[in-house]
Amino acid sequence: MVRSIVLMFEVHQPYRLKRRFPLNLLKNYLEGRLDSLELMKSLFDHDKDRKIFLRVSKKCYIPTTRILLNLIEELSTKCRISLSISGIWIEQAKKYSPETLDVFTEIVATGCVDLICQTYYHSLASLHPDGLEEFLEQVMLHRGLMRDIFNYDPISIENTEFLYNNDIASSVYRLGFKTMLTEGVERVLGFRSPNYVYRAYDCDLRLLLRNCRLSDDIGFRFSDRSWNQYPLTADKYSLWLRNTPGDLVLVAMDYETFGEHHWPESGIQEFLAWLIRRCIEQGIEMLTVSMAGLKYEVRDIYDIPPWHTISWADIEKDTSAWLGNLMQKRCFEMYTWIEPYVKAIGGEYLNYWRLLGTSDHYHYMSLKTGGPGEVHSYFSPYTNPFEAFETYVEALTFLIHSSLVEYREHVSRYAWRLRLPPRMSFQFYLTEGVHTGYSARGLDDLLRLLDVVPPESLVYHIRRGDLQMWISTTILWPELSHEIDRVRKISKIELLVRELKRIVESARTP
């Protein structure tokens, strides 16, 4: 018999893109009457976001949270839940429904709610080909937001859609998190049960694994009249829990399950209230994520190499919900390519880039059929995946164009902020195939390495035009490249290196 239940609810709404590019605004932009940031803002369908947020607040967020507040008052500290609230959900709550944010603040203040950290933008940052730097930045942004809004410092974390692998686990453990949530995937577990605490590979991060069947019985099957267990009652479900072997059951799903995915008329909100009462009556302890992670001993290691990343999405439980077809993959390649330039600019360009990294945009482009296809279609504001692809490409293309225009207009400032990924860095060789062990990810690195790299290597690259090409096509500063190319004709090595350093130093904007 299971001893504890952990209820964790994901609270998230994306910023949706408009289906049609605003050609009248594009005309104004091209004629100089509208700046790029104003046009970028207009690509998002704020009217639709507001209507959806207000509708879901009325049907789900406010009534469900008030039900939980009443239960906490009735049952005291015996009623405990965990919430993972995206940063962009909080942004929308502030703009569209402060009352909704107030009720969430009220329930967190009871002390019976554990806030779970996640990526601020509910993004695919952990899937970036160049590492986890952006993922960790968004985690820190979200952690700061939880402190600012709720005066809460999370010690537990989940990644977007429960995306997980060993590298992700190690990175969040180094940030001080104690417990992480992910999916209990059958092909990984084998004979093992998800209903125990596990440990991440190669670090002491505790893991709670979502019980997929029991979670989806509520999340997807509650209103399904063709289901052989319909109708699902609190008595029936609590009995299932009671007869489930293990230490604990993690039941995790979208918060919108309670009033939006299943409408209030279905009885879903009453089911939640009575389920909590029945669990407590039957001696099933309600724990938060953080409590459960520390209460039970670790039973085994959950080993997920980066090349086998898992998630809670679809039947496959992998990354295919977002990067499973060519449209999704090509969009993500474009999206990650522009990252260093957008980060060099910062400000609203970086914000819009991160908004385009929200997982929902890629979820809409899925070509899956059957049950998973129905789920993707249900959440999508588009008529088909190709319309989602076209809409996203238009927005991303404009962001890339406007960002590069801004970067080039102020290249002497932004180029010094540019921090390239290793694959785009400049590699120093003595001769072909003989690497020096040095590489430059930007102009600061280059300037520092001019005193370290063997002069023969600098001469080798200058004579061949390698450094000039990198500065022109990757740093995107052809004017500096032309200046550097002038030293190619200097015969003495010492003079060539000295002049090269002078040119690079003089290019730095005070």
C-alpha atoms as one frame of an Amber mdcrd trajectory, in Angstrom:
protein
   0.000   0.000   0.000   1.293   3.415  -0.974   1.871   5.701   2.001   1.856
   9.155   0.397   0.479  11.081  -2.547   2.132  14.113  -4.129  -0.170  16.352
  -6.183   1.747  18.621  -8.555   0.040  20.995 -10.962   1.641  22.758 -13.931
   0.361  26.336 -14.383   1.220  27.814 -17.774  -0.162  29.845 -20.666   1.946
  30.755 -23.729   2.055  33.979 -25.683   0.428  33.024 -29.002   1.433  34.339
 -32.411  -1.019  35.921 -34.834  -1.981  33.708 -37.747  -1.388  36.378 -40.345
   1.657  38.625 -40.564   0.482  42.275 -40.175   1.404  43.497 -43.668   0.278
  47.067 -43.001   2.662  47.272 -40.054   5.414  45.641 -42.091   4.925  48.362
 -44.717   5.255  51.037 -42.030   8.397  49.331 -40.736  10.002  49.190 -44.181
   9.150  52.854 -44.729  10.727  53.823 -41.407   7.513  54.771 -39.605   7.637
  51.863 -37.159  10.591  50.423 -35.305  11.374  46.720 -35.199  10.388  46.185
 -31.565   6.925  47.645 -32.137   6.442  45.328 -35.095   7.756  42.354 -33.115
   5.244  43.076 -30.359   2.429  43.145 -32.901   3.252  39.600 -34.055   1.824
  38.241 -30.797  -1.931  37.856 -30.464  -2.410  39.683 -27.177  -6.191  39.928
 -27.614  -6.481  36.149 -27.907  -4.119  35.645 -24.951  -6.252  37.974 -22.824
  -9.526  36.257 -23.763  -8.124  32.792 -23.115  -6.542  33.810 -19.822  -9.743
  35.415 -18.567 -11.805  32.395 -19.637  -9.472  29.902 -17.954  -9.280  32.099
 -14.849 -13.057  32.077 -14.555 -13.454  28.345 -15.203 -10.312  26.984 -13.570
  -7.690  29.152 -11.896  -9.889  31.064  -9.470 -12.560  28.455  -8.569 -10.113
  25.533  -8.296  -7.700  27.536  -6.164 -10.529  28.676  -3.903 -11.627  25.058
  -3.474  -8.081  24.195  -2.412  -7.995  27.183  -0.063 -11.179  25.974   1.590
  -9.709  22.487   1.927  -6.574  23.856   3.548  -8.726  25.775   6.008 -10.830
  22.659   6.655  -8.009  20.117   6.862  -5.192  22.374   8.055  -1.692  21.240
   7.112  -2.930  17.796   6.048  -3.820  19.252   2.625  -0.638  19.956   0.705
  -0.035  20.552  -2.992   2.803  21.635  -5.283   2.561  24.213  -8.082   4.928
  24.922 -10.948   4.016  28.339 -12.390   5.739  29.610 -15.516   7.111  33.148
 -15.596   5.079  34.107 -18.637   1.902  32.895 -16.891   2.646  35.357 -14.093
   3.250  38.119 -16.640  -0.177  37.491 -18.149  -1.852  37.284 -14.745  -0.445
  40.703 -13.880  -1.748  42.194 -17.131  -5.048  40.407 -17.632  -6.275  39.225
 -14.223  -4.618  40.549 -11.042  -7.391  38.814  -9.094  -6.053  35.470 -10.305
  -2.559  36.278  -9.140  -3.969  37.420  -5.784  -5.662  34.083  -5.152  -2.432
  32.234  -5.984  -0.520  34.518  -3.629  -3.098  33.751  -0.969  -2.774  29.988
  -1.268   1.039  30.096  -1.280   0.903  32.174   1.916  -0.888  29.319   3.719
   2.398  27.414   3.896   0.728  24.308   2.439   1.955  24.905  -1.108   5.385
  24.024  -2.459   6.441  26.162  -5.430   8.485  24.246  -7.984  11.114  26.025
 -10.057  11.127  25.707 -13.861  12.281  27.665 -16.904  10.856  31.203 -16.840
   9.628  30.984 -20.446   8.529  27.324 -20.265  11.058  26.814 -23.004  13.068
  24.179 -24.841  16.295  25.746 -23.580  17.590  22.440 -22.212  17.591  21.025
 -25.765  19.912  23.673 -27.188  22.766  22.018 -29.112  25.323  24.338 -27.496
  24.738  23.317 -23.899  22.693  24.297 -20.872  23.759  27.911 -20.359  20.447
  29.391 -21.518  18.493  26.768 -19.580  20.288  27.704 -16.361  19.768  31.424
 -17.012  16.022  30.858 -17.332  15.960  28.722 -14.194  17.648  31.537 -12.276
  15.187  34.065 -13.715  12.310  31.892 -12.538  13.842  31.381  -9.102  14.164
  35.166  -8.737  10.548  35.636  -9.819   9.306  33.198  -7.160  11.153  35.250
  -4.554   9.805  38.553  -5.856   6.159  37.513  -6.267   5.655  34.943  -3.508
   8.650  35.493  -1.191   9.440  31.813  -1.783  12.770  30.143  -2.468  12.166
  26.829  -4.287  14.381  23.850  -3.492  12.665  21.541  -5.995  12.587  21.863
  -9.767  11.045  20.480 -12.927  12.110  21.146 -16.477   9.613  22.117 -19.178
   7.259  19.184 -19.828   9.427  17.049 -17.501  12.310  17.007 -20.022  15.151
  15.240 -18.276  18.582  13.682 -18.685  21.699  13.216 -16.569  23.297  16.488
 -17.701  20.183  18.494 -16.824  20.107  16.838 -13.411  23.763  17.611 -12.682
  23.346  21.239 -13.736  20.378  21.934 -11.430  22.028  20.050  -8.564  24.963
  22.455  -8.806  22.464  25.304  -8.396  21.460  23.870  -5.032  18.186  22.121
  -5.863  17.423  19.050  -3.766  14.655  17.316  -5.732  13.653  17.164  -9.395
  10.532  15.840 -11.111  10.438  13.780 -14.269   8.469  11.022 -15.956   8.391
   7.399 -14.860   9.117   5.918 -18.282   8.452   2.191 -18.569  11.307   1.445
 -20.975  13.718   3.040 -18.494  12.215   1.574 -15.338  11.905  -1.968 -16.626
  10.739  -4.082 -13.680  11.030  -1.130 -11.275   8.146   1.023 -10.043   7.870
   4.814 -10.373   6.444   4.934  -6.849   9.741   5.388  -5.019  12.355   8.098
  -4.650  15.257   7.691  -7.080  18.617   9.407  -7.359  20.094  11.087 -10.411
  23.125   9.547 -12.055  26.445  10.902 -10.724  24.974  13.395  -8.220  22.843
  13.397  -5.075  19.757  14.992  -6.644  16.554  13.233  -5.518  14.033  12.331
  -8.207  10.278  11.888  -8.023   8.842  10.017 -11.005   5.395  10.796 -12.313
   2.993   7.890 -12.264   1.831   8.160 -15.851  -1.224   5.903 -15.656  -2.718
   7.379 -12.518  -1.987  10.953 -13.653  -3.518  10.433 -17.091  -6.579   8.737
 -15.617  -7.495  12.198 -14.354  -5.795  14.385 -16.937  -7.017  12.649 -20.098
  -9.632  10.016 -19.218 -11.840  11.680 -16.608 -14.478  12.815 -19.153 -14.044
   9.890 -21.578 -17.381   8.062 -21.599 -15.873   5.219 -23.662 -13.337   4.471
 -20.913 -14.139   1.231 -19.130 -13.603   2.925 -15.754 -15.952   5.835 -16.450
 -17.168   7.542 -14.327 -14.104   8.150 -12.180 -15.059   8.891  -8.601 -12.966
   9.990  -5.636 -13.791   6.721  -3.830 -12.639   4.626  -6.779  -9.461   6.602
  -7.367  -8.472   6.710  -3.687  -8.921   2.926  -3.575  -6.567   2.574  -6.536
  -4.041   4.687  -4.687  -4.424   2.697  -1.521  -3.793  -0.586  -3.365  -0.792
   0.737  -5.314   2.516  -0.675  -4.074   5.347   1.712  -3.244   6.218   4.615
  -0.969   4.491   7.419  -2.827   2.589   8.278  -5.974   3.378  11.463  -7.890
   0.242  12.627  -9.685   1.225  15.505 -11.969  -0.779  17.264 -14.657  -1.767
  20.659 -16.057  -3.707  22.785 -13.573  -6.080  23.580 -16.436  -7.322  19.977
 -16.100  -9.652  21.246 -13.387 -12.151  23.382 -15.276 -10.661  23.987 -18.716
  -9.624  20.618 -20.191 -12.489  19.054 -18.271 -15.222  21.637 -17.842 -16.681
  22.375 -14.400 -19.919  20.667 -15.483 -18.001  17.368 -15.644 -17.599  17.419
 -11.877 -13.797  17.561 -12.057 -13.444  20.226  -9.358 -15.690  18.358  -6.922
 -13.709  15.205  -7.722 -10.477  16.949  -6.698 -11.965  18.155  -3.414 -13.390
  14.768  -2.454 -10.238  12.940  -3.568  -8.160  14.957  -1.119 -10.657  14.252
   1.662 -10.770  10.527   0.887  -6.983  10.222   0.801  -6.643  11.804   4.220
  -9.506   9.688   5.627  -7.762   6.526   4.414  -4.438   7.458   5.934  -2.712
   8.406   2.681  -0.446  11.304   3.612  -0.371  14.321   1.314   3.175  15.580
   0.800   4.703  18.365  -1.225   7.451  17.572  -3.718  10.160  18.911  -1.412
   8.837  16.977   1.585   8.601  13.703  -0.301  12.066  14.052  -1.806  13.601
  14.270   1.640  11.309  11.887   3.550  11.883   8.618   1.722  15.135   6.824
   1.154  16.532   6.462  -2.356  15.768   3.061  -3.883  17.849   3.191  -7.086
  19.558   5.366  -9.708  17.600   6.764 -12.667  20.131   6.869 -15.508  19.094
   8.919 -18.573  21.984   9.750 -20.967  21.594  13.013 -22.924  21.024  11.103
 -26.170  17.965   9.431 -24.597  16.297  12.532 -23.101  12.825  11.790 -21.730
   9.686  13.862 -21.113   6.048  13.355 -20.136   4.796  14.071 -23.663   2.917
  11.689 -25.936   3.347   7.922 -26.098   7.062   8.159 -26.888   7.957  10.109
 -23.720  10.912  11.735 -25.502  11.634  14.997 -27.374   9.613  14.109 -30.480
   6.634  16.235 -29.426   8.744  19.335 -30.231  11.626  18.161 -32.418  10.186
  15.093 -34.109   9.829  16.325 -37.687  11.859  18.343 -40.174   9.800  21.527
 -39.745  10.435  21.569 -36.004  14.119  20.740 -36.365  14.816  23.427 -38.978
  13.012  26.052 -36.893  15.041  25.098 -33.843  18.283  25.297 -35.828  17.405
  28.842 -36.938  16.293  29.744 -33.436  19.479  28.586 -31.724  21.755  30.055
 -34.421  20.673  33.631 -33.694  21.054  33.250 -29.909  24.547  34.768 -29.420
  23.676  37.858 -31.474  20.390  38.424 -29.643  22.151  38.042 -26.305  24.803
  40.544 -27.373  22.008  43.065 -27.982  19.954  42.109 -24.923  16.833  43.995
 -23.817  13.576  43.399 -25.651  15.300  41.554 -28.509  16.387  38.912 -26.013
  12.922  38.831 -24.455  11.205  38.241 -27.812  13.765  35.592 -28.717  13.022
  33.775 -25.485   9.265  34.066 -26.095   9.792  32.277 -29.416  11.555  29.503
 -27.527   8.429  28.608 -25.541   7.745  24.905 -26.073   4.142  25.455 -27.214
   5.195  26.924 -30.582   6.963  23.681 -31.459   4.180  21.534 -29.997   1.771
  23.075 -32.520   3.985  21.920 -35.435   3.767  18.227 -34.595   2.668  15.907
 -37.394   1.733  13.052 -35.085  -1.542  11.198 -35.633  -3.790   9.114 -33.420
  -4.124   9.957 -29.733  -0.982  12.132 -29.577  -2.111  13.988 -32.693  -5.448
  14.749 -31.079  -3.663  16.195 -28.035  -1.470  18.425 -30.204  -4.507  19.629
 -32.190  -6.496  20.314 -29.017  -3.886  22.737 -27.699  -3.103  24.422 -31.028
  -4.679  27.753 -32.053  -4.002  26.850 -35.717  -6.007  24.816 -38.210  -3.070
  22.505 -38.960   0.671  22.069 -38.196   1.694  23.720 -41.467  -0.093  26.942
 -40.563   1.703  26.813 -37.201   5.014  26.336 -39.044   4.365  29.209 -41.469
   3.348  31.554 -38.647   6.373  30.696 -36.546   8.849  30.984 -39.425   7.526
  34.439 -40.310   7.979  35.647 -36.733  11.392  34.038 -36.317  12.608  35.334
 -39.670  11.621  38.869 -38.729  13.333  38.553 -35.360  16.513  37.335 -37.050
  16.387  40.134 -39.619  15.691  42.929 -37.139  18.267  41.614 -34.657  21.005
  41.489 -37.285  20.117  44.978 -38.498  20.342  46.295 -34.928  23.587  44.399
 -34.324  25.253  45.711 -37.471  24.172  49.303 -36.818  26.006  49.243 -33.479
  28.552  46.533 -34.204  31.440  48.293 -32.439  29.478  47.960 -29.173  27.623
  44.665 -29.567  30.525  42.694 -31.054  32.419  42.986 -27.770  29.460  41.450
 -25.925  29.253  38.534 -28.339  29.866  35.163 -26.691  29.830  32.478 -29.350
  29.188  28.776 -28.720  32.216  26.481 -29.061  31.167  25.319 -32.537  31.369
  28.924 -33.787  34.579  29.826 -31.968  37.896  30.526 -33.687  40.320  27.633
 -33.368  44.053  28.389 -33.376  46.337  26.021 -35.281  50.104  26.053 -35.846
  49.663  24.296 -39.168  46.851  22.302 -40.668  45.848  19.584 -38.214  48.110
  20.814 -35.400  45.912  22.540 -32.808  47.411  24.901 -30.225  44.771  24.140
 -27.606  43.451  27.713 -27.751  40.141  29.003 -29.082  38.319  32.346 -29.015
  34.572  32.639 -28.440  34.573  36.398 -28.980  36.699  39.505 -29.331  37.568
  39.614 -25.634  38.978  36.111 -25.909  40.842  37.080 -29.062  42.422  40.128
 -27.461  43.513  38.122 -24.430  44.916  35.289 -26.520  47.049  37.574 -28.690
  49.551  37.538 -25.808  49.282  33.787 -25.319  48.913  32.054 -28.674  52.248
  31.248 -30.388  53.042  34.041 -32.872  53.522  31.429 -35.596  49.855  30.478
 -35.216  48.714  34.089 -35.608  50.847  34.536 -38.694  49.564  31.254 -40.112
  45.941  32.361 -39.829  46.518  35.956 -40.934  48.406  34.867 -44.064  45.578
  32.451 -44.951  42.857  34.981 -44.133  41.224  32.681 -41.552  40.959  35.264
 -38.780  39.691  37.916 -41.158  37.006  35.550 -42.456  35.858  34.667 -38.919
  35.564  38.334 -37.922  33.717  39.174 -41.106  31.273  36.261 -41.293  30.846
  35.210 -37.653  31.563  38.334 -35.610  29.804  40.167 -38.480  32.256  43.069
 -38.518  33.696  43.273 -42.051  35.177  46.728 -41.408  37.405  45.334 -38.659
  38.233  42.372 -40.865  39.502  44.723 -43.592  41.623  46.605 -41.064  43.206
  43.378 -39.863  43.805  42.211 -43.423  46.224  45.111 -43.894  48.771  43.444
 -41.593  48.962  40.442 -43.913  51.755  42.138 -45.871  53.983  42.796 -42.834
  56.962  40.455 -43.138  58.325  40.572 -39.572  56.393  38.406 -37.143  56.893
  40.722 -34.167  55.614  43.740 -36.074  52.655  41.799 -37.480  51.514  40.622
 -34.033  52.044  44.062 -32.510  49.985  45.752 -35.248  47.276  43.099 -35.008
  46.929  43.725 -31.288  46.845  47.498 -31.799  44.030  47.213 -34.357  41.905
  44.952 -32.168  42.460  47.088 -29.065  41.606  50.302 -30.912  38.338  48.744
 -32.138  36.991  48.496 -28.602  34.316  51.102 -27.895  35.088  53.052 -24.693
